[in-house]
mmCIF file of C-alpha atoms and ligand atoms in Angstrom:
data_model
loop_
_atom_site.group_PDB
_atom_site.id
_atom_site.type_symbol
_atom_site.label_atom_id
_atom_site.label_comp_id
_atom_site.label_asym_id
_atom_site.label_seq_id
_atom_site.Cartn_x
_atom_site.Cartn_y
_atom_site.Cartn_z
ATOM 1 C CA UNK A 163 110.950 4.103 138.928
ATOM 2 C CA UNK A 164 111.366 5.999 135.670
ATOM 3 C CA UNK A 165 109.745 4.326 132.709
ATOM 4 C CA UNK A 166 109.662 4.894 128.980
ATOM 5 C CA UNK A 167 106.344 4.939 127.112
ATOM 6 C CA UNK A 168 105.488 5.247 123.445
ATOM 7 C CA UNK A 169 102.712 4.577 120.927
ATOM 8 C CA UNK A 170 102.718 1.106 119.371
ATOM 9 C CA UNK A 171 103.849 1.870 115.819
ATOM 10 C CA UNK A 172 106.700 3.497 113.820
ATOM 11 C CA UNK A 173 109.799 2.742 115.945
ATOM 12 C CA UNK A 174 108.236 1.614 119.222
ATOM 13 C CA UNK A 175 110.042 -1.746 119.255
ATOM 14 C CA UNK A 176 113.435 -0.105 118.934
ATOM 15 C CA UNK A 177 112.594 2.545 121.553
ATOM 16 C CA UNK A 178 111.314 0.073 124.149
ATOM 17 C CA UNK A 179 114.070 -2.470 123.553
ATOM 18 C CA UNK A 180 116.612 0.309 124.064
ATOM 19 C CA UNK A 181 114.895 1.383 127.274
ATOM 20 C CA UNK A 182 114.828 -2.189 128.564
ATOM 21 C CA UNK A 183 118.535 -2.594 127.806
ATOM 22 C CA UNK A 184 119.178 0.516 129.915
ATOM 23 C CA UNK A 185 117.221 -1.019 132.801
ATOM 24 C CA UNK A 186 114.125 1.178 132.509
ATOM 25 C CA UNK A 187 110.536 -0.028 132.707
ATOM 26 C CA UNK A 188 108.778 -0.084 129.318
ATOM 27 C CA UNK A 189 105.161 0.810 128.542
ATOM 28 C CA UNK A 190 103.406 0.476 125.210
ATOM 29 C CA UNK A 191 100.233 2.370 124.403
ATOM 30 C CA UNK A 192 98.773 -0.235 122.113
ATOM 31 C CA UNK A 193 95.767 -0.311 119.809
ATOM 32 C CA UNK A 194 93.684 -3.400 120.573
ATOM 33 C CA UNK A 195 93.972 -4.549 116.964
ATOM 34 C CA UNK A 196 97.763 -4.772 117.355
ATOM 35 C CA UNK A 197 97.855 -6.528 120.719
ATOM 36 C CA UNK A 198 98.801 -9.904 119.230
ATOM 37 C CA UNK A 199 101.721 -8.414 117.354
ATOM 38 C CA UNK A 200 103.250 -6.529 120.251
ATOM 39 C CA UNK A 201 102.723 -9.328 122.795
ATOM 40 C CA UNK A 202 105.285 -11.301 120.813
ATOM 41 C CA UNK A 203 108.060 -9.066 122.151
ATOM 42 C CA UNK A 204 109.365 -9.921 125.622
ATOM 43 C CA UNK A 205 110.813 -6.530 126.535
ATOM 44 C CA UNK A 206 107.477 -4.713 126.878
ATOM 45 C CA UNK A 207 106.614 -4.610 130.591
ATOM 46 C CA UNK A 208 103.187 -3.026 130.522
ATOM 47 C CA UNK A 209 100.472 -2.449 127.954
ATOM 48 C CA UNK A 210 97.920 0.340 127.984
ATOM 49 C CA UNK A 211 95.276 -0.950 125.595
ATOM 50 C CA UNK A 212 93.326 1.671 123.616
ATOM 51 C CA UNK A 213 90.857 1.768 120.748
ATOM 52 C CA UNK A 214 92.521 4.860 119.369
ATOM 53 C CA UNK A 215 95.806 6.630 120.126
ATOM 54 C CA UNK A 216 93.827 9.769 120.961
ATOM 55 C CA UNK A 217 93.031 8.074 124.289
ATOM 56 C CA UNK A 218 96.547 9.038 125.283
ATOM 57 C CA UNK A 219 95.003 12.422 126.113
ATOM 58 C CA UNK A 220 92.396 10.895 128.463
ATOM 59 C CA UNK A 221 92.896 11.267 132.167
ATOM 60 C CA UNK A 222 92.875 7.495 132.641
ATOM 61 C CA UNK A 223 95.892 7.027 130.434
ATOM 62 C CA UNK A 224 97.741 10.047 131.779
ATOM 63 C CA UNK A 225 97.281 8.832 135.374
ATOM 64 C CA UNK A 226 98.833 5.444 134.578
ATOM 65 C CA UNK A 227 101.755 7.201 132.921
ATOM 66 C CA UNK A 228 102.147 9.546 135.877
ATOM 67 C CA UNK A 229 102.094 6.662 138.363
ATOM 68 C CA UNK A 230 104.909 5.079 136.375
ATOM 69 C CA UNK A 231 107.018 8.240 136.194
ATOM 70 C CA UNK A 232 106.864 7.837 132.454
ATOM 71 C CA UNK A 233 108.673 9.822 129.809
ATOM 72 C CA UNK A 234 106.790 9.706 126.495
ATOM 73 C CA UNK A 235 108.902 9.279 123.351
ATOM 74 C CA UNK A 236 107.206 11.076 120.444
ATOM 75 C CA UNK A 237 107.485 9.649 116.935
ATOM 76 C CA UNK A 238 105.897 10.003 113.499
ATOM 77 C CA UNK A 239 102.649 8.298 114.464
ATOM 78 C CA UNK A 240 102.001 10.785 117.260
ATOM 79 C CA UNK A 241 102.420 13.631 114.784
ATOM 80 C CA UNK A 242 100.363 11.962 112.077
ATOM 81 C CA UNK A 243 97.436 11.172 114.367
ATOM 82 C CA UNK A 244 97.264 14.177 116.680
ATOM 83 C CA UNK A 245 97.028 17.905 116.154
ATOM 84 C CA UNK A 246 99.771 20.193 117.453
ATOM 85 C CA UNK A 247 97.341 21.478 120.111
ATOM 86 C CA UNK A 248 96.684 17.942 121.301
ATOM 87 C CA UNK A 249 100.379 17.109 121.447
ATOM 88 C CA UNK A 250 101.121 20.304 123.357
ATOM 89 C CA UNK A 251 98.369 19.463 125.873
ATOM 90 C CA UNK A 252 99.959 16.129 126.865
ATOM 91 C CA UNK A 253 100.650 16.199 130.611
ATOM 92 C CA UNK A 254 103.194 13.383 130.587
ATOM 93 C CA UNK A 255 106.764 14.690 130.122
ATOM 94 C CA UNK A 256 107.589 14.401 126.417
ATOM 95 C CA UNK A 257 111.179 13.569 125.467
ATOM 96 C CA UNK A 258 112.805 16.425 123.543
ATOM 97 C CA UNK A 259 110.845 19.542 122.652
ATOM 98 C CA UNK A 260 107.118 19.028 122.069
ATOM 99 C CA UNK A 261 106.766 22.640 120.886
ATOM 100 C CA UNK A 262 109.024 22.065 117.891
ATOM 101 C CA UNK A 263 106.718 19.325 116.595
ATOM 102 C CA UNK A 264 104.331 22.075 115.448
ATOM 103 C CA UNK A 265 107.190 23.429 113.312
ATOM 104 C CA UNK A 266 107.528 20.032 111.739
ATOM 105 C CA UNK A 267 103.803 19.696 110.925
ATOM 106 C CA UNK A 268 103.173 23.156 109.503
ATOM 107 C CA UNK A 269 104.753 23.654 106.068
ATOM 108 C CA UNK A 270 105.268 27.409 106.441
ATOM 109 C CA UNK A 271 106.796 27.166 109.904
ATOM 110 C CA UNK A 272 108.927 24.284 108.680
ATOM 111 C CA UNK A 273 110.309 26.351 105.835
ATOM 112 C CA UNK A 274 111.017 29.267 108.184
ATOM 113 C CA UNK A 275 113.025 27.096 110.536
ATOM 114 C CA UNK A 276 114.971 25.540 107.677
ATOM 115 C CA UNK A 277 115.785 28.987 106.296
ATOM 116 C CA UNK A 278 116.823 30.221 109.747
ATOM 117 C CA UNK A 279 119.197 27.233 109.888
ATOM 118 C CA UNK A 280 120.596 28.194 106.491
ATOM 119 C CA UNK A 281 119.699 24.829 104.992
ATOM 120 C CA UNK A 282 119.694 24.829 101.187
ATOM 121 C CA UNK A 283 115.971 24.303 100.532
ATOM 122 C CA UNK A 284 114.279 23.723 97.157
ATOM 123 C CA UNK A 285 112.592 26.772 95.684
ATOM 124 C CA UNK A 286 108.957 26.982 96.779
ATOM 125 C CA UNK A 287 106.389 27.616 94.050
ATOM 126 C CA UNK A 288 103.543 29.744 95.356
ATOM 127 C CA UNK A 289 101.089 29.306 92.530
ATOM 128 C CA UNK A 290 100.596 26.510 89.983
ATOM 129 C CA UNK A 291 100.821 29.109 87.212
ATOM 130 C CA UNK A 292 104.441 29.741 88.273
ATOM 131 C CA UNK A 293 105.542 26.160 87.558
ATOM 132 C CA UNK A 294 108.548 26.344 85.240
ATOM 133 C CA UNK A 295 110.673 23.335 86.169
ATOM 134 C CA UNK A 296 109.808 19.904 87.475
ATOM 135 C CA UNK A 297 108.025 20.263 90.834
ATOM 136 C CA UNK A 298 106.853 17.955 93.577
ATOM 137 C CA UNK A 299 103.434 18.636 95.083
ATOM 138 C CA UNK A 300 103.017 17.755 98.749
ATOM 139 C CA UNK A 301 100.267 17.512 101.303
ATOM 140 C CA UNK A 302 100.348 19.077 104.780
ATOM 141 C CA UNK A 303 101.669 17.189 107.827
ATOM 142 C CA UNK A 304 103.460 13.885 108.114
ATOM 143 C CA UNK A 305 101.415 12.202 105.389
ATOM 144 C CA UNK A 306 104.336 9.879 104.620
ATOM 145 C CA UNK A 307 104.459 10.945 100.990
ATOM 146 C CA UNK A 308 101.040 9.491 100.169
ATOM 147 C CA UNK A 309 99.229 11.563 97.553
ATOM 148 C CA UNK A 310 102.371 13.482 96.562
ATOM 149 C CA UNK A 311 102.852 13.925 92.829
ATOM 150 C CA UNK A 312 105.192 15.493 90.290
ATOM 151 C CA UNK A 313 104.367 17.973 87.552
ATOM 152 C CA UNK A 314 106.253 19.924 84.900
ATOM 153 C CA UNK A 315 103.550 22.423 83.988
ATOM 154 C CA UNK A 316 100.421 24.074 85.327
ATOM 155 C CA UNK A 317 98.319 21.894 83.020
ATOM 156 C CA UNK A 318 99.882 18.697 84.315
ATOM 157 C CA UNK A 319 99.470 19.933 87.909
ATOM 158 C CA UNK A 320 95.711 20.454 87.498
ATOM 159 C CA UNK A 321 95.208 17.180 85.613
ATOM 160 C CA UNK A 322 96.951 15.146 88.333
ATOM 161 C CA UNK A 323 95.290 17.012 91.175
ATOM 162 C CA UNK A 324 91.869 16.366 89.640
ATOM 163 C CA UNK A 325 92.692 12.704 89.224
ATOM 164 C CA UNK A 326 93.765 12.349 92.882
ATOM 165 C CA UNK A 327 90.604 14.118 94.057
ATOM 166 C CA UNK A 328 88.538 11.788 91.880
ATOM 167 C CA UNK A 329 90.048 8.665 93.395
ATOM 168 C CA UNK A 330 89.695 10.049 96.906
ATOM 169 C CA UNK A 331 93.421 10.343 97.706
ATOM 170 C CA UNK A 332 93.216 14.079 98.403
ATOM 171 C CA UNK A 333 90.260 16.319 99.139
ATOM 172 C CA UNK A 334 88.990 19.177 97.030
ATOM 173 C CA UNK A 335 89.744 21.897 99.573
ATOM 174 C CA UNK A 336 93.170 20.609 100.581
ATOM 175 C CA UNK A 337 95.983 23.183 100.424
ATOM 176 C CA UNK A 338 98.849 21.636 98.516
ATOM 177 C CA UNK A 339 102.443 22.722 98.817
ATOM 178 C CA UNK A 340 104.548 22.955 95.669
ATOM 179 C CA UNK A 341 108.339 23.002 95.529
ATOM 180 C CA UNK A 342 110.964 22.398 92.885
ATOM 181 C CA UNK A 343 112.030 18.813 92.520
ATOM 182 C CA UNK A 344 115.622 18.169 93.599
ATOM 183 C CA UNK A 345 117.193 15.246 91.752
ATOM 184 C CA UNK A 346 120.027 13.191 93.230
ATOM 185 C CA UNK A 347 120.868 10.531 95.797
ATOM 186 C CA UNK A 348 118.401 10.505 98.682
ATOM 187 C CA UNK A 349 119.991 10.845 102.122
ATOM 188 C CA UNK A 350 118.227 11.182 105.453
ATOM 189 C CA UNK A 351 120.778 12.411 107.983
ATOM 190 C CA UNK A 352 120.060 11.273 111.535
ATOM 191 C CA UNK A 353 121.323 13.191 114.563
ATOM 192 C CA UNK A 354 120.988 13.397 118.323
ATOM 193 C CA UNK A 355 121.569 16.595 120.259
ATOM 194 C CA UNK A 356 122.226 16.138 123.943
ATOM 195 C CA UNK A 357 121.449 19.199 126.091
ATOM 196 C CA UNK A 358 123.208 17.404 128.954
ATOM 197 C CA UNK A 359 126.495 17.062 127.067
ATOM 198 C CA UNK A 360 125.747 20.153 124.951
ATOM 199 C CA UNK A 361 126.963 18.107 122.027
ATOM 200 C CA UNK A 362 125.666 17.095 118.606
ATOM 201 C CA UNK A 363 126.079 13.446 117.644
ATOM 202 C CA UNK A 364 125.833 12.141 114.093
ATOM 203 C CA UNK A 365 124.023 8.810 114.264
ATOM 204 C CA UNK A 366 123.666 7.561 110.701
ATOM 205 C CA UNK A 367 122.038 7.853 107.321
ATOM 206 C CA UNK A 368 119.174 6.026 105.718
ATOM 207 C CA UNK A 369 117.300 6.003 102.473
ATOM 208 C CA UNK A 370 113.553 5.667 102.205
ATOM 209 C CA UNK A 371 111.929 3.309 99.776
ATOM 210 C CA UNK A 372 108.780 4.823 98.428
ATOM 211 C CA UNK A 373 106.017 3.222 96.463
ATOM 212 C CA UNK A 374 105.115 3.385 93.789
ATOM 213 C CA UNK A 375 107.595 5.983 92.532
ATOM 214 C CA UNK A 376 110.357 3.358 92.890
ATOM 215 C CA UNK A 377 108.307 0.747 91.103
ATOM 216 C CA UNK A 378 108.259 2.996 88.059
ATOM 217 C CA UNK A 379 111.961 2.418 87.480
ATOM 218 C CA UNK A 380 111.209 -1.268 86.849
ATOM 219 C CA UNK A 381 108.847 -0.498 84.011
ATOM 220 C CA UNK A 382 110.256 0.216 80.544
ATOM 221 C CA UNK A 383 109.734 3.822 79.473
ATOM 222 C CA UNK A 384 107.526 2.999 76.503
ATOM 223 C CA UNK A 385 105.097 1.230 78.857
ATOM 224 C CA UNK A 386 105.318 4.070 81.401
ATOM 225 C CA UNK A 387 104.155 6.460 78.698
ATOM 226 C CA UNK A 388 100.922 4.529 78.243
ATOM 227 C CA UNK A 389 100.075 4.614 81.973
ATOM 228 C CA UNK A 390 97.901 7.312 83.500
ATOM 229 C CA UNK A 391 98.347 6.374 87.151
ATOM 230 C CA UNK A 392 99.834 9.133 89.356
ATOM 231 C CA UNK A 393 102.772 7.623 91.264
ATOM 232 C CA UNK A 394 102.931 8.377 94.978
ATOM 233 C CA UNK A 395 105.798 8.582 97.516
ATOM 234 C CA UNK A 396 104.345 6.325 100.202
ATOM 235 C CA UNK A 397 107.174 5.125 102.488
ATOM 236 C CA UNK A 398 107.424 1.332 102.607
ATOM 237 C CA UNK A 399 110.737 0.841 104.353
ATOM 238 C CA UNK A 400 114.296 2.061 104.828
ATOM 239 C CA UNK A 401 117.792 0.911 104.052
ATOM 240 C CA UNK A 402 121.212 2.045 105.305
ATOM 241 C CA UNK A 403 123.525 4.405 103.507
ATOM 242 C CA UNK A 404 127.096 5.346 104.342
ATOM 243 C CA UNK A 405 128.262 8.784 103.239
ATOM 244 C CA UNK A 406 131.620 9.547 101.720
ATOM 245 C CA UNK A 407 133.720 10.523 104.703
ATOM 246 C CA UNK A 408 134.441 13.872 103.075
ATOM 247 C CA UNK A 409 130.725 14.718 103.392
ATOM 248 C CA UNK A 410 130.655 14.213 107.160
ATOM 249 C CA UNK A 411 131.933 17.648 108.069
ATOM 250 C CA UNK A 412 129.166 19.370 106.134
ATOM 251 C CA UNK A 413 126.607 17.029 107.716
ATOM 252 C CA UNK A 414 127.788 18.048 111.190
ATOM 253 C CA UNK A 415 127.699 21.724 110.213
ATOM 254 C CA UNK A 416 124.095 21.412 109.010
ATOM 255 C CA UNK A 417 123.150 19.621 112.222
ATOM 256 C CA UNK A 418 124.850 22.264 114.386
ATOM 257 C CA UNK A 419 123.209 25.094 112.444
ATOM 258 C CA UNK A 420 119.832 23.425 112.827
ATOM 259 C CA UNK A 421 120.292 23.046 116.593
ATOM 260 C CA UNK A 422 121.273 26.700 116.929
ATOM 261 C CA UNK A 423 118.403 27.955 114.760
ATOM 262 C CA UNK A 424 115.903 25.866 116.755
ATOM 263 C CA UNK A 425 117.270 27.320 119.945
ATOM 264 C CA UNK A 426 116.605 30.831 118.642
ATOM 265 C CA UNK A 427 113.106 30.139 117.310
ATOM 266 C CA UNK A 428 111.550 27.538 119.566
ATOM 267 C CA UNK A 429 112.839 27.117 123.103
ATOM 268 C CA UNK A 430 114.260 24.893 124.532
ATOM 269 C CA UNK A 431 115.570 24.087 121.057
ATOM 270 C CA UNK A 432 116.238 20.853 119.189
ATOM 271 C CA UNK A 433 116.880 18.408 122.000
ATOM 272 C CA UNK A 434 117.101 14.680 121.317
ATOM 273 C CA UNK A 435 116.897 12.906 117.965
ATOM 274 C CA UNK A 436 116.173 14.633 114.666
ATOM 275 C CA UNK A 437 116.699 14.141 110.960
ATOM 276 C CA UNK A 438 117.572 16.387 108.034
ATOM 277 C CA UNK A 439 116.226 14.954 104.812
ATOM 278 C CA UNK A 440 117.312 15.680 101.280
ATOM 279 C CA UNK A 441 119.350 14.752 98.239
ATOM 280 C CA UNK A 442 122.959 15.058 97.070
ATOM 281 C CA UNK A 443 123.299 16.220 93.470
ATOM 282 C CA UNK A 444 126.032 15.433 90.937
ATOM 283 C CA UNK A 445 128.378 17.913 92.640
ATOM 284 C CA UNK A 446 127.672 16.378 96.079
ATOM 285 C CA UNK A 447 125.707 19.518 96.930
ATOM 286 C CA UNK A 448 122.966 18.798 99.432
ATOM 287 C CA UNK A 449 119.428 20.153 99.072
ATOM 288 C CA UNK A 450 117.189 19.627 102.056
ATOM 289 C CA UNK A 451 113.437 19.296 101.572
ATOM 290 C CA UNK A 452 112.407 18.271 105.068
ATOM 291 C CA UNK A 453 113.314 17.778 108.685
ATOM 292 C CA UNK A 454 111.859 15.606 111.407
ATOM 293 C CA UNK A 455 112.185 17.022 114.910
ATOM 294 C CA UNK A 456 112.043 13.641 116.671
ATOM 295 C CA UNK A 457 113.194 10.071 116.138
ATOM 296 C CA UNK A 458 112.667 8.862 112.563
ATOM 297 C CA UNK A 459 111.692 5.324 111.581
ATOM 298 C CA UNK A 460 114.845 5.202 109.460
ATOM 299 C CA UNK A 461 116.832 4.649 112.662
ATOM 300 C CA UNK A 462 115.162 1.205 112.866
ATOM 301 C CA UNK A 463 117.821 -0.084 110.489
ATOM 302 C CA UNK A 464 120.384 0.376 113.276
ATOM 303 C CA UNK A 465 118.549 -1.487 116.060
ATOM 304 C CA UNK A 466 121.804 -3.278 116.852
ATOM 305 C CA UNK A 467 123.740 -0.033 116.913
ATOM 306 C CA UNK A 468 124.834 2.491 114.321
ATOM 307 C CA UNK A 469 128.344 2.459 112.842
ATOM 308 C CA UNK A 470 128.981 6.068 113.896
ATOM 309 C CA UNK A 471 127.886 5.367 117.478
ATOM 310 C CA UNK A 472 130.354 2.488 117.589
ATOM 311 C CA UNK A 473 133.012 5.075 116.741
ATOM 312 C CA UNK A 474 131.761 7.584 119.301
ATOM 313 C CA UNK A 475 130.853 5.274 122.164
ATOM 314 C CA UNK A 476 132.820 2.098 121.482
ATOM 315 C CA UNK A 477 129.658 0.056 121.925
ATOM 316 C CA UNK A 478 126.502 -0.819 120.020
ATOM 317 C CA UNK A 479 123.857 1.803 120.662
ATOM 318 C CA UNK A 480 120.551 2.129 118.868
ATOM 319 C CA UNK A 481 118.805 5.497 118.817
ATOM 320 C CA UNK A 482 116.234 4.020 121.207
ATOM 321 C CA UNK A 483 118.966 3.076 123.629
ATOM 322 C CA UNK A 484 120.668 6.465 123.253
ATOM 323 C CA UNK A 485 117.388 8.128 124.245
ATOM 324 C CA UNK A 486 117.018 5.835 127.248
ATOM 325 C CA UNK A 487 120.566 6.551 128.327
ATOM 326 C CA UNK A 488 119.942 10.290 128.200
ATOM 327 C CA UNK A 489 116.849 9.762 130.363
ATOM 328 C CA UNK A 490 118.812 7.663 132.848
ATOM 329 C CA UNK A 491 121.620 10.195 133.149
ATOM 330 C CA UNK A 492 119.127 13.058 133.524
ATOM 331 C CA UNK A 493 117.201 11.183 136.198
ATOM 332 C CA UNK A 494 120.338 10.303 138.147
ATOM 333 C CA UNK A 495 121.516 13.911 138.096
ATOM 334 C CA UNK A 496 118.105 15.497 138.742
ATOM 335 C CA UNK A 497 117.956 17.046 135.256
ATOM 336 C CA UNK A 498 114.881 15.397 133.720
ATOM 337 C CA UNK A 499 113.365 18.835 133.118
ATOM 338 C CA UNK A 500 116.330 19.663 130.858
ATOM 339 C CA UNK A 501 115.526 16.886 128.417
ATOM 340 C CA UNK A 502 111.698 16.881 128.479
ATOM 341 C CA UNK A 503 108.897 19.360 127.854
HETATM 342 P P1 AMP B 867 108.568 14.589 102.541
HETATM 343 O O1 AMP B 867 107.179 14.361 103.076
HETATM 344 O O2 AMP B 867 108.859 16.023 102.252
HETATM 345 O O3 AMP B 867 109.618 13.904 103.384
HETATM 346 O O4 AMP B 867 108.633 13.902 101.115
HETATM 347 C C1 AMP B 867 108.399 12.538 100.889
HETATM 348 C C2 AMP B 867 109.296 12.070 99.784
HETATM 349 O O5 AMP B 867 109.119 12.854 98.609
HETATM 350 C C3 AMP B 867 110.782 12.201 100.108
HETATM 351 O O6 AMP B 867 111.242 11.116 100.833
HETATM 352 C C4 AMP B 867 111.402 12.286 98.710
HETATM 353 O O7 AMP B 867 111.508 11.025 98.086
HETATM 354 C C5 AMP B 867 110.379 13.064 97.955
HETATM 355 N N1 AMP B 867 110.665 14.506 97.929
HETATM 356 C C6 AMP B 867 110.143 15.438 98.741
HETATM 357 N N2 AMP B 867 110.531 16.669 98.406
HETATM 358 C C7 AMP B 867 111.348 16.536 97.342
HETATM 359 C C8 AMP B 867 112.054 17.455 96.492
HETATM 360 N N3 AMP B 867 111.982 18.777 96.657
HETATM 361 N N4 AMP B 867 112.788 16.933 95.503
HETATM 362 C C9 AMP B 867 112.848 15.605 95.295
HETATM 363 N N5 AMP B 867 112.175 14.704 96.023
HETATM 364 C C10 AMP B 867 111.437 15.145 97.041
#
């Protein structure tokens, strides 16, 4: 019997509930410290208890997954806690393309893929002494925006970097990535590409709420000026956004271009869920600063189904359930190898 497995964090509840609703067995790889939380949810059939998620790589864990014919759904926690080499070494079939996750984690590869897709990316700044406009300074990997900061000059860059090193947020030898700050309305565009249907589906849009950059807006500017704390972009949660309908066509075009570029650069391409992340400026021009090549936690806001999926499918489908349905169809038609790596 095919089952769906994932790490207990990020969007695991949505993924396993969706799998259960599609009649698949559900398995949670669960840290012991979170057992009490996840045992509250009735749709999780089996728990694999671990001290650390890295135990997913151990033979013991892989054997249980193999015995259950499991498909592993990768999400942000897998990327944050494991190296690309470790992810690529997973023996359990991984939903989507595990090779593209390296392109998500590595800033240079990420930029290359975005350029190949023709996405309008913010200008990278190669050296702090080239800072001319407002920039955002990022860390490597899926750090969730923690330790990111903004600067308008080389002097400000060094002062803030020093401060973050001093309070232990970043390390001294960490390579930071600088790009121009794009101002506008945040929009994280969520898609699903089905290699079975050979079709791109637009799922929805979310906004991230990030602390404490958002908290700043609640403080009067004269008080802000007296503060020396460096605000971070740590994601706290997400909320839904609906785009002007006239922006949908461009969203689909960006998604299609991204799927095609991925297919050229990293076989078997961008299969399954992904997200293009950016901002719309005052002319509704989109600038994209990121992508996620797997399910994003922002889809959790549509656990009862996304509005666009109601239009496409005439029923309530979460991203978790969409994934499970793809697995079910692939299994029933002997095409599991088309949707996993
Ligand atoms: P990221 O890790 O690239 O997704 O960035 C985390 C957060 O930083 C995003 O959700 C945005 O709020 C912000 N951000 C990242 N890059 C930019 C940019 N170039 N311009 C404006 N905001 C950005």
